[in-house]
Amino acid sequence: MHELAIAEGIIEALKEEVDGRITSIKLKIGEMSGVMPSALEFLFHIASKGTIAEGAVLHIEHIPLTVRCSDCSETFRVKDYCFECASCRGGNFRIIAGRELLIEEVEVDDIKPSP
């Protein structure tokens, strides 16, 4: 369950950057990131207890796996892990989206949490 380590990492990273209580966090999570969004949400709720992120809402944007064919330059979304270009049937590609795990936006209340 590396989602717990990810949740703790998000909280630690934001503690260093944020002055106040976090109310909302928007994340971008790629399909190939290896992160289960439902597990991350559940474990974030647990990991955030007693921190500046306690009670914060996670908003997760799912980023689909998108590749560019190296043979014909066609860009397409991979469905059902079928890595074949629909245009030329090539199998050489470069991933251009879908591996993300990004903190996109953070909303903060000006009131600092009590120690």
A tleap script that builds the chain and sets N, CA, C and O, in Angstrom:
source leaprc.protein.ff14SB
mol = sequence {
  NMET HIE GLU LEU ALA ILE ALA GLU GLY ILE
  ILE GLU ALA LEU LYS GLU GLU VAL ASP GLY
  ARG ILE THR SER ILE LYS LEU LYS ILE GLY
  GLU MET SER GLY VAL MET PRO SER ALA LEU
  GLU PHE LEU PHE HIE ILE ALA SER LYS GLY
  THR ILE ALA GLU GLY ALA VAL LEU HIE ILE
  GLU HIE ILE PRO LEU THR VAL ARG CYS SER
  ASP CYS SER GLU THR PHE ARG VAL LYS ASP
  TYR CYS PHE GLU CYS ALA SER CYS ARG GLY
  GLY ASN PHE ARG ILE ILE ALA GLY ARG GLU
  LEU LEU ILE GLU GLU VAL GLU VAL ASP ASP
  ILE LYS PRO SER CPRO
}
set mol.1.N position { 0.829 -1.194 0.000 }
set mol.1.CA position { 0.000 0.000 0.000 }
set mol.1.C position { 0.864 1.244 0.000 }
set mol.1.O position { 1.011 1.911 1.025 }
set mol.2.N position { 1.431 1.553 -1.146 }
set mol.2.CA position { 2.263 2.744 -1.215 }
set mol.2.C position { 1.434 4.024 -1.203 }
set mol.2.O position { 1.991 5.117 -1.105 }
set mol.3.N position { 0.116 3.906 -1.299 }
set mol.3.CA position { -0.740 5.086 -1.236 }
set mol.3.C position { -0.609 5.803 0.103 }
set mol.3.O position { -0.741 7.025 0.162 }
set mol.4.N position { -0.351 5.056 1.189 }
set mol.4.CA position { -0.148 5.695 2.489 }
set mol.4.C position { 1.108 6.556 2.458 }
set mol.4.O position { 1.095 7.686 2.947 }
set mol.5.N position { 2.185 6.039 1.893 }
set mol.5.CA position { 3.425 6.817 1.779 }
set mol.5.C position { 3.213 8.042 0.895 }
set mol.5.O position { 3.777 9.103 1.160 }
set mol.6.N position { 2.415 7.905 -0.139 }
set mol.6.CA position { 2.120 9.042 -1.019 }
set mol.6.C position { 1.314 10.087 -0.261 }
set mol.6.O position { 1.609 11.279 -0.345 }
set mol.7.N position { 0.296 9.650 0.479 }
set mol.7.CA position { -0.519 10.583 1.272 }
set mol.7.C position { 0.352 11.330 2.271 }
set mol.7.O position { 0.236 12.547 2.416 }
set mol.8.N position { 1.225 10.601 2.958 }
set mol.8.CA position { 2.121 11.240 3.926 }
set mol.8.C position { 3.092 12.190 3.227 }
set mol.8.O position { 3.416 13.249 3.764 }
set mol.9.N position { 3.554 11.820 2.043 }
set mol.9.CA position { 4.458 12.680 1.281 }
set mol.9.C position { 3.796 13.975 0.847 }
set mol.9.O position { 4.419 15.036 0.879 }
set mol.10.N position { 2.543 13.892 0.444 }
set mol.10.CA position { 1.791 15.093 0.059 }
set mol.10.C position { 1.679 16.032 1.254 }
set mol.10.O position { 1.917 17.234 1.132 }
set mol.11.N position { 1.320 15.485 2.397 }
set mol.11.CA position { 1.170 16.302 3.607 }
set mol.11.C position { 2.499 16.934 3.994 }
set mol.11.O position { 2.548 18.123 4.310 }
set mol.12.N position { 3.571 16.160 3.975 }
set mol.12.CA position { 4.901 16.686 4.326 }
set mol.12.C position { 5.328 17.792 3.366 }
set mol.12.O position { 5.837 18.827 3.796 }
set mol.13.N position { 5.125 17.577 2.078 }
set mol.13.CA position { 5.511 18.585 1.086 }
set mol.13.C position { 4.741 19.883 1.297 }
set mol.13.O position { 5.308 20.970 1.188 }
set mol.14.N position { 3.455 19.770 1.596 }
set mol.14.CA position { 2.639 20.965 1.774 }
set mol.14.C position { 2.923 21.665 3.096 }
set mol.14.O position { 2.797 22.887 3.184 }
set mol.15.N position { 3.307 20.907 4.131 }
set mol.15.CA position { 3.656 21.537 5.414 }
set mol.15.C position { 4.799 22.528 5.236 }
set mol.15.O position { 4.849 23.552 5.918 }
set mol.16.N position { 5.706 22.230 4.332 }
set mol.16.CA position { 6.857 23.100 4.097 }
set mol.16.C position { 6.498 24.330 3.263 }
set mol.16.O position { 7.211 25.333 3.295 }
set mol.17.N position { 5.399 24.254 2.521 }
set mol.17.CA position { 5.049 25.323 1.583 }
set mol.17.C position { 3.858 26.167 2.010 }
set mol.17.O position { 3.701 27.293 1.538 }
set mol.18.N position { 3.023 25.645 2.889 }
set mol.18.CA position { 1.738 26.274 3.193 }
set mol.18.C position { 1.736 26.831 4.609 }
set mol.18.O position { 2.208 26.192 5.549 }
set mol.19.N position { 1.195 28.039 4.737 }
set mol.19.CA position { 1.043 28.662 6.047 }
set mol.19.C position { -0.453 28.825 6.295 }
set mol.19.O position { -1.057 29.795 5.839 }
set mol.20.N position { -1.032 27.907 6.996 }
set mol.20.CA position { -2.467 27.923 7.249 }
set mol.20.C position { -3.018 26.511 7.180 }
set mol.20.O position { -2.268 25.544 7.044 }
set mol.21.N position { -4.327 26.402 7.274 }
set mol.21.CA position { -4.989 25.098 7.240 }
set mol.21.C position { -5.419 24.788 5.813 }
set mol.21.O position { -6.065 25.609 5.162 }
set mol.22.N position { -5.065 23.617 5.336 }
set mol.22.CA position { -5.420 23.200 3.978 }
set mol.22.C position { -6.868 22.724 3.973 }
set mol.22.O position { -7.263 21.897 4.795 }
set mol.23.N position { -7.656 23.256 3.038 }
set mol.23.CA position { -9.057 22.855 2.945 }
set mol.23.C position { -9.332 21.969 1.734 }
set mol.23.O position { -10.283 21.187 1.732 }
set mol.24.N position { -8.495 22.096 0.706 }
set mol.24.CA position { -8.735 21.354 -0.526 }
set mol.24.C position { -7.422 21.149 -1.276 }
set mol.24.O position { -6.568 22.035 -1.312 }
set mol.25.N position { -7.275 19.975 -1.868 }
set mol.25.CA position { -6.094 19.663 -2.672 }
set mol.25.C position { -6.564 19.037 -3.976 }
set mol.25.O position { -7.329 18.072 -3.977 }
set mol.26.N position { -6.097 19.599 -5.088 }
set mol.26.CA position { -6.413 19.028 -6.398 }
set mol.26.C position { -5.179 18.287 -6.896 }
set mol.26.O position { -4.094 18.859 -7.000 }
set mol.27.N position { -5.363 17.003 -7.201 }
set mol.27.CA position { -4.277 16.165 -7.694 }
set mol.27.C position { -4.567 15.717 -9.120 }
set mol.27.O position { -5.723 15.554 -9.511 }
set mol.28.N position { -3.502 15.520 -9.891 }
set mol.28.CA position { -3.601 14.874 -11.198 }
set mol.28.C position { -2.900 13.531 -11.058 }
set mol.28.O position { -1.723 13.461 -10.706 }
set mol.29.N position { -3.647 12.463 -11.339 }
set mol.29.CA position { -3.096 11.121 -11.202 }
set mol.29.C position { -3.250 10.383 -12.523 }
set mol.29.O position { -4.361 10.178 -13.013 }
set mol.30.N position { -2.123 9.992 -13.087 }
set mol.30.CA position { -2.118 9.278 -14.352 }
set mol.30.C position { -2.499 7.817 -14.198 }
set mol.30.O position { -2.255 7.190 -13.167 }
set mol.31.N position { -3.097 7.302 -15.244 }
set mol.31.CA position { -3.539 5.911 -15.274 }
set mol.31.C position { -2.381 4.934 -15.023 }
set mol.31.O position { -2.588 3.872 -14.436 }
set mol.32.N position { -1.187 5.282 -15.455 }
set mol.32.CA position { -0.021 4.407 -15.299 }
set mol.32.C position { 0.850 4.788 -14.105 }
set mol.32.O position { 1.985 4.322 -13.999 }
set mol.33.N position { 0.342 5.624 -13.208 }
set mol.33.CA position { 1.127 6.047 -12.045 }
set mol.33.C position { 1.240 4.940 -10.999 }
set mol.33.O position { 2.125 4.973 -10.144 }
set mol.34.N position { 0.349 3.971 -11.072 }
set mol.34.CA position { 0.343 2.902 -10.081 }
set mol.34.C position { -0.420 3.260 -8.824 }
set mol.34.O position { -0.399 2.507 -7.849 }
set mol.35.N position { -1.095 4.402 -8.831 }
set mol.35.CA position { -1.829 4.865 -7.654 }
set mol.35.C position { -3.310 4.531 -7.812 }
set mol.35.O position { -3.914 4.806 -8.849 }
set mol.36.N position { -3.883 3.934 -6.770 }
set mol.36.CA position { -5.323 3.688 -6.745 }
set mol.36.C position { -5.978 4.891 -6.065 }
set mol.36.O position { -5.834 5.063 -4.855 }
set mol.37.N position { -6.698 5.728 -6.824 }
set mol.37.CA position { -7.284 6.940 -6.245 }
set mol.37.C position { -8.157 6.695 -5.018 }
set mol.37.O position { -8.093 7.470 -4.064 }
set mol.38.N position { -8.963 5.648 -5.018 }
set mol.38.CA position { -9.841 5.397 -3.866 }
set mol.38.C position { -9.023 5.067 -2.618 }
set mol.38.O position { -9.367 5.503 -1.519 }
set mol.39.N position { -7.951 4.306 -2.780 }
set mol.39.CA position { -7.084 3.985 -1.640 }
set mol.39.C position { -6.370 5.238 -1.148 }
set mol.39.O position { -6.224 5.440 0.057 }
set mol.40.N position { -5.925 6.080 -2.079 }
set mol.40.CA position { -5.246 7.319 -1.694 }
set mol.40.C position { -6.187 8.223 -0.907 }
set mol.40.O position { -5.795 8.786 0.115 }
set mol.41.N position { -7.421 8.365 -1.371 }
set mol.41.CA position { -8.392 9.202 -0.652 }
set mol.41.C position { -8.630 8.674 0.763 }
set mol.41.O position { -8.623 9.442 1.725 }
set mol.42.N position { -8.836 7.384 0.884 }
set mol.42.CA position { -9.089 6.773 2.189 }
set mol.42.C position { -7.896 6.974 3.122 }
set mol.42.O position { -8.065 7.383 4.271 }
set mol.43.N position { -6.702 6.687 2.631 }
set mol.43.CA position { -5.505 6.777 3.467 }
set mol.43.C position { -5.099 8.222 3.747 }
set mol.43.O position { -4.515 8.508 4.793 }
set mol.44.N position { -5.399 9.130 2.829 }
set mol.44.CA position { -5.126 10.546 3.077 }
set mol.44.C position { -5.947 11.026 4.265 }
set mol.44.O position { -5.450 11.765 5.115 }
set mol.45.N position { -7.193 10.608 4.320 }
set mol.45.CA position { -8.076 10.990 5.435 }
set mol.45.C position { -7.471 10.546 6.771 }
set mol.45.O position { -7.517 11.284 7.755 }
set mol.46.N position { -6.912 9.354 6.797 }
set mol.46.CA position { -6.287 8.833 8.023 }
set mol.46.C position { -4.974 9.555 8.317 }
set mol.46.O position { -4.736 9.980 9.448 }
set mol.47.N position { -4.124 9.694 7.301 }
set mol.47.CA position { -2.796 10.298 7.487 }
set mol.47.C position { -2.872 11.774 7.858 }
set mol.47.O position { -1.963 12.298 8.502 }
set mol.48.N position { -3.944 12.447 7.458 }
set mol.48.CA position { -4.036 13.890 7.688 }
set mol.48.C position { -4.527 14.259 9.088 }
set mol.48.O position { -4.477 15.429 9.469 }
set mol.49.N position { -4.991 13.294 9.845 }
set mol.49.CA position { -5.484 13.592 11.204 }
set mol.49.C position { -4.376 14.245 12.028 }
set mol.49.O position { -3.253 13.744 12.095 }
set mol.50.N position { -4.719 15.378 12.658 }
set mol.50.CA position { -3.765 16.095 13.495 }
set mol.50.C position { -2.746 16.921 12.730 }
set mol.50.O position { -1.776 17.402 13.317 }
set mol.51.N position { -2.951 17.095 11.419 }
set mol.51.CA position { -2.018 17.885 10.600 }
set mol.51.C position { -2.740 19.102 10.022 }
set mol.51.O position { -3.938 19.284 10.236 }
set mol.52.N position { -2.001 19.925 9.294 }
set mol.52.CA position { -2.607 21.098 8.649 }
set mol.52.C position { -3.585 20.711 7.546 }
set mol.52.O position { -4.323 21.558 7.043 }
set mol.53.N position { -3.593 19.434 7.170 }
set mol.53.CA position { -4.481 18.969 6.104 }
set mol.53.C position { -5.690 18.195 6.629 }
set mol.53.O position { -6.472 17.655 5.847 }
set mol.54.N position { -5.841 18.142 7.950 }
set mol.54.CA position { -6.982 17.406 8.503 }
set mol.54.C position { -8.283 18.015 7.996 }
set mol.54.O position { -8.493 19.225 8.081 }
set mol.55.N position { -9.145 17.166 7.473 }
set mol.55.CA position { -10.428 17.612 6.947 }
set mol.55.C position { -10.383 18.117 5.516 }
set mol.55.O position { -11.424 18.442 4.944 }
set mol.56.N position { -9.201 18.189 4.933 }
set mol.56.CA position { -9.085 18.664 3.548 }
set mol.56.C position { -9.739 17.668 2.596 }
set mol.56.O position { -9.725 16.458 2.821 }
set mol.57.N position { -10.305 18.207 1.542 }
set mol.57.CA position { -10.949 17.386 0.522 }
set mol.57.C position { -9.967 17.183 -0.625 }
set mol.57.O position { -9.353 18.136 -1.105 }
set mol.58.N position { -9.826 15.935 -1.059 }
set mol.58.CA position { -8.997 15.645 -2.228 }
set mol.58.C position { -9.877 15.649 -3.469 }
set mol.58.O position { -10.929 15.011 -3.498 }
set mol.59.N position { -9.440 16.370 -4.487 }
set mol.59.CA position { -10.094 16.354 -5.794 }
set mol.59.C position { -9.092 15.716 -6.741 }
set mol.59.O position { -8.004 16.251 -6.960 }
set mol.60.N position { -9.460 14.579 -7.299 }
set mol.60.CA position { -8.524 13.834 -8.132 }
set mol.60.C position { -8.982 13.860 -9.581 }
set mol.60.O position { -10.095 13.452 -9.913 }
set mol.61.N position { -8.086 14.354 -10.437 }
set mol.61.CA position { -8.328 14.342 -11.879 }
set mol.61.C position { -7.580 13.150 -12.468 }
set mol.61.O position { -6.363 13.033 -12.320 }
set mol.62.N position { -8.310 12.279 -13.126 }
set mol.62.CA position { -7.735 11.086 -13.746 }
set mol.62.C position { -7.144 11.473 -15.106 }
set mol.62.O position { -7.829 12.062 -15.942 }
set mol.63.N position { -5.880 11.139 -15.318 }
set mol.63.CA position { -5.216 11.427 -16.590 }
set mol.63.C position { -5.063 10.109 -17.351 }
set mol.63.O position { -4.338 9.220 -16.906 }
set mol.64.N position { -5.742 9.976 -18.497 }
set mol.64.CA position { -5.651 8.723 -19.247 }
set mol.64.C position { -4.276 8.542 -19.893 }
set mol.64.O position { -3.553 9.507 -20.142 }
set mol.65.N position { -3.941 7.291 -20.152 }
set mol.65.CA position { -2.684 6.971 -20.814 }
set mol.65.C position { -2.776 7.399 -22.273 }
set mol.65.O position { -3.629 6.920 -23.020 }
set mol.66.N position { -1.893 8.301 -22.668 }
set mol.66.CA position { -1.855 8.817 -24.034 }
set mol.66.C position { -0.447 8.632 -24.573 }
set mol.66.O position { 0.535 8.936 -23.896 }
set mol.67.N position { -0.361 8.131 -25.800 }
set mol.67.CA position { 0.941 7.871 -26.413 }
set mol.67.C position { 1.014 8.503 -27.800 }
set mol.67.O position { -0.002 8.850 -28.402 }
set mol.68.N position { 2.247 8.643 -28.289 }
set mol.68.CA position { 2.478 9.114 -29.657 }
set mol.68.C position { 3.231 8.008 -30.389 }
set mol.68.O position { 4.264 7.528 -29.923 }
set mol.69.N position { 2.701 7.614 -31.534 }
set mol.69.CA position { 3.316 6.579 -32.350 }
set mol.69.C position { 4.633 7.113 -32.911 }
set mol.69.O position { 4.677 8.202 -33.482 }
set mol.70.N position { 5.690 6.347 -32.746 }
set mol.70.CA position { 7.007 6.755 -33.255 }
set mol.70.C position { 7.116 6.551 -34.759 }
set mol.70.O position { 8.010 7.107 -35.397 }
set mol.71.N position { 6.215 5.758 -35.330 }
set mol.71.CA position { 6.266 5.483 -36.767 }
set mol.71.C position { 5.516 6.523 -37.597 }
set mol.71.O position { 6.010 6.972 -38.631 }
set mol.72.N position { 4.305 6.910 -37.135 }
set mol.72.CA position { 3.494 7.832 -37.943 }
set mol.72.C position { 3.136 9.124 -37.214 }
set mol.72.O position { 2.474 9.987 -37.791 }
set mol.73.N position { 3.554 9.274 -35.970 }
set mol.73.CA position { 3.315 10.466 -35.139 }
set mol.73.C position { 1.865 10.656 -34.703 }
set mol.73.O position { 1.513 11.716 -34.186 }
set mol.74.N position { 1.031 9.657 -34.903 }
set mol.74.CA position { -0.354 9.721 -34.433 }
set mol.74.C position { -0.361 9.703 -32.901 }
set mol.74.O position { 0.377 8.939 -32.279 }
set mol.75.N position { -1.203 10.552 -32.300 }
set mol.75.CA position { -1.369 10.579 -30.853 }
set mol.75.C position { -2.701 9.917 -30.527 }
set mol.75.O position { -3.724 10.232 -31.134 }
set mol.76.N position { -2.680 8.990 -29.559 }
set mol.76.CA position { -3.919 8.291 -29.224 }
set mol.76.C position { -3.916 7.836 -27.773 }
set mol.76.O position { -2.866 7.659 -27.156 }
set mol.77.N position { -5.122 7.653 -27.249 }
set mol.77.CA position { -5.294 7.116 -25.899 }
set mol.77.C position { -5.262 5.596 -25.977 }
set mol.77.O position { -5.838 4.989 -26.881 }
set mol.78.N position { -4.590 5.007 -25.027 }
set mol.78.CA position { -4.500 3.552 -24.971 }
set mol.78.C position { -5.723 3.027 -24.233 }
set mol.78.O position { -6.023 3.452 -23.118 }
set mol.79.N position { -6.417 2.105 -24.867 }
set mol.79.CA position { -7.602 1.509 -24.251 }
set mol.79.C position { -7.336 0.024 -24.026 }
set mol.79.O position { -6.807 -0.661 -24.902 }
set mol.80.N position { -7.700 -0.458 -22.865 }
set mol.80.CA position { -7.532 -1.876 -22.511 }
set mol.80.C position { -6.096 -2.347 -22.710 }
set mol.80.O position { -5.849 -3.507 -23.040 }
set mol.81.N position { -5.163 -1.440 -22.505 }
set mol.81.CA position { -3.729 -1.732 -22.607 }
set mol.81.C position { -3.341 -2.339 -23.957 }
set mol.81.O position { -2.431 -3.164 -24.039 }
set mol.82.N position { -4.042 -1.922 -25.008 }
set mol.82.CA position { -3.705 -2.325 -26.374 }
set mol.82.C position { -2.768 -1.257 -26.939 }
set mol.82.O position { -3.204 -0.163 -27.297 }
set mol.83.N position { -1.492 -1.584 -27.015 }
set mol.83.CA position { -0.472 -0.628 -27.435 }
set mol.83.C position { -0.184 -0.764 -28.928 }
set mol.83.O position { 0.956 -0.988 -29.333 }
set mol.84.N position { -1.224 -0.626 -29.734 }
set mol.84.CA position { -1.058 -0.690 -31.182 }
set mol.84.C position { -1.676 0.560 -31.784 }
set mol.84.O position { -2.812 0.916 -31.472 }
set mol.85.N position { -0.926 1.217 -32.642 }
set mol.85.CA position { -1.413 2.436 -33.283 }
set mol.85.C position { -2.604 2.102 -34.175 }
set mol.85.O position { -2.535 1.186 -34.994 }
set mol.86.N position { -3.684 2.840 -34.015 }
set mol.86.CA position { -4.881 2.622 -34.822 }
set mol.86.C position { -4.667 3.046 -36.270 }
set mol.86.O position { -5.362 2.566 -37.165 }
set mol.87.N position { -3.711 3.940 -36.510 }
set mol.87.CA position { -3.474 4.436 -37.866 }
set mol.87.C position { -2.581 3.516 -38.686 }
set mol.87.O position { -2.916 3.160 -39.816 }
set mol.88.N position { -1.428 3.126 -38.107 }
set mol.88.CA position { -0.452 2.359 -38.898 }
set mol.88.C position { -0.185 0.961 -38.341 }
set mol.88.O position { 0.592 0.197 -38.914 }
set mol.89.N position { -0.828 0.635 -37.230 }
set mol.89.CA position { -0.656 -0.654 -36.551 }
set mol.89.C position { 0.742 -0.840 -35.962 }
set mol.89.O position { 1.138 -1.950 -35.608 }
set mol.90.N position { 1.478 0.261 -35.864 }
set mol.90.CA position { 2.815 0.207 -35.282 }
set mol.90.C position { 2.773 -0.034 -33.785 }
set mol.90.O position { 1.770 0.232 -33.124 }
set mol.91.N position { 3.871 -0.538 -33.267 }
set mol.91.CA position { 3.957 -0.812 -31.840 }
set mol.91.C position { 5.042 -0.007 -31.149 }
set mol.91.O position { 5.340 -0.235 -29.977 }
set mol.92.N position { 5.633 0.938 -31.875 }
set mol.92.CA position { 6.654 1.813 -31.292 }
set mol.92.C position { 5.981 3.112 -30.879 }
set mol.92.O position { 5.360 3.783 -31.704 }
set mol.93.N position { 6.101 3.463 -29.625 }
set mol.93.CA position { 5.409 4.653 -29.146 }
set mol.93.C position { 6.171 5.284 -28.006 }
set mol.93.O position { 7.094 4.699 -27.438 }
set mol.94.N position { 5.754 6.504 -27.686 }
set mol.94.CA position { 6.305 7.244 -26.551 }
set mol.94.C position { 5.134 7.717 -25.699 }
set mol.94.O position { 4.181 8.298 -26.218 }
set mol.95.N position { 5.202 7.470 -24.390 }
set mol.95.CA position { 4.136 7.914 -23.487 }
set mol.95.C position { 4.235 9.425 -23.330 }
set mol.95.O position { 5.293 9.954 -22.987 }
set mol.96.N position { 3.125 10.119 -23.584 }
set mol.96.CA position { 3.121 11.578 -23.429 }
set mol.96.C position { 2.232 12.038 -22.272 }
set mol.96.O position { 2.317 13.192 -21.852 }
set mol.97.N position { 1.391 11.157 -21.757 }
set mol.97.CA position { 0.566 11.483 -20.584 }
set mol.97.C position { 0.096 10.185 -19.945 }
set mol.97.O position { -0.070 9.165 -20.614 }
set mol.98.N position { -0.114 10.248 -18.638 }
set mol.98.CA position { -0.655 9.098 -17.937 }
set mol.98.C position { 0.223 8.567 -16.820 }
set mol.98.O position { -0.150 7.613 -16.136 }
set mol.99.N position { 1.396 9.181 -16.628 }
set mol.99.CA position { 2.269 8.754 -15.525 }
set mol.99.C position { 2.303 9.792 -14.406 }
set mol.99.O position { 3.072 9.652 -13.455 }
set mol.100.N position { 1.488 10.819 -14.511 }
set mol.100.CA position { 1.517 11.942 -13.571 }
set mol.100.C position { 1.090 11.553 -12.162 }
set mol.100.O position { 0.265 10.665 -11.948 }
set mol.101.N position { 1.683 12.246 -11.232 }
set mol.101.CA position { 1.226 12.284 -9.842 }
set mol.101.C position { 1.610 13.675 -9.362 }
set mol.101.O position { 2.690 13.885 -8.810 }
set mol.102.N position { 0.700 14.626 -9.586 }
set mol.102.CA position { 1.002 16.037 -9.364 }
set mol.102.C position { 0.020 16.690 -8.404 }
set mol.102.O position { -1.177 16.404 -8.423 }
set mol.103.N position { 0.550 17.569 -7.568 }
set mol.103.CA position { -0.303 18.455 -6.783 }
set mol.103.C position { -0.559 19.655 -7.684 }
set mol.103.O position { 0.346 20.448 -7.944 }
set mol.104.N position { -1.769 19.782 -8.149 }
set mol.104.CA position { -2.122 20.825 -9.110 }
set mol.104.C position { -2.511 22.135 -8.425 }
set mol.104.O position { -2.150 23.219 -8.882 }
set mol.105.N position { -3.252 22.018 -7.324 }
set mol.105.CA position { -3.785 23.221 -6.672 }
set mol.105.C position { -4.064 22.923 -5.201 }
set mol.105.O position { -4.444 21.808 -4.842 }
set mol.106.N position { -3.871 23.928 -4.363 }
set mol.106.CA position { -4.129 23.785 -2.929 }
set mol.106.C position { -4.917 24.997 -2.461 }
set mol.106.O position { -4.544 26.134 -2.751 }
set mol.107.N position { -6.000 24.759 -1.743 }
set mol.107.CA position { -6.757 25.852 -1.137 }
set mol.107.C position { -6.449 25.858 0.349 }
set mol.107.O position { -6.430 24.816 1.004 }
set mol.108.N position { -6.206 27.067 0.871 }
set mol.108.CA position { -5.777 27.215 2.257 }
set mol.108.C position { -6.664 28.225 2.963 }
set mol.108.O position { -7.008 29.269 2.409 }
set mol.109.N position { -7.029 27.896 4.200 }
set mol.109.CA position { -7.726 28.822 5.077 }
set mol.109.C position { -6.644 29.611 5.808 }
set mol.109.O position { -5.632 29.037 6.210 }
set mol.110.N position { -6.838 30.902 5.982 }
set mol.110.CA position { -5.827 31.736 6.638 }
set mol.110.C position { -5.620 31.393 8.107 }
set mol.110.O position { -4.604 31.757 8.699 }
set mol.111.N position { -6.571 30.702 8.684 }
set mol.111.CA position { -6.468 30.369 10.104 }
set mol.111.C position { -5.499 29.208 10.272 }
set mol.111.O position { -5.672 28.148 9.670 }
set mol.112.N position { -4.486 29.417 11.090 }
set mol.112.CA position { -3.506 28.363 11.342 }
set mol.112.C position { -4.091 27.347 12.319 }
set mol.112.O position { -4.816 27.717 13.243 }
set mol.113.N position { -3.775 26.061 12.114 }
set mol.113.CA position { -4.273 25.051 13.051 }
set mol.113.C position { -3.607 25.200 14.411 }
set mol.113.O position { -2.471 25.664 14.513 }
set mol.114.N position { -4.316 24.808 15.434 }
set mol.114.CA position { -3.719 24.886 16.775 }
set mol.114.C position { -2.695 23.768 16.934 }
set mol.114.O position { -2.886 22.670 16.410 }
set mol.115.N position { -1.593 24.044 17.664 }
set mol.115.CA position { -0.526 23.042 17.810 }
set mol.115.C position { -0.934 21.837 18.606 }
set mol.115.O position { -0.131 20.925 18.800 }
savepdb mol mol.pdb
quit
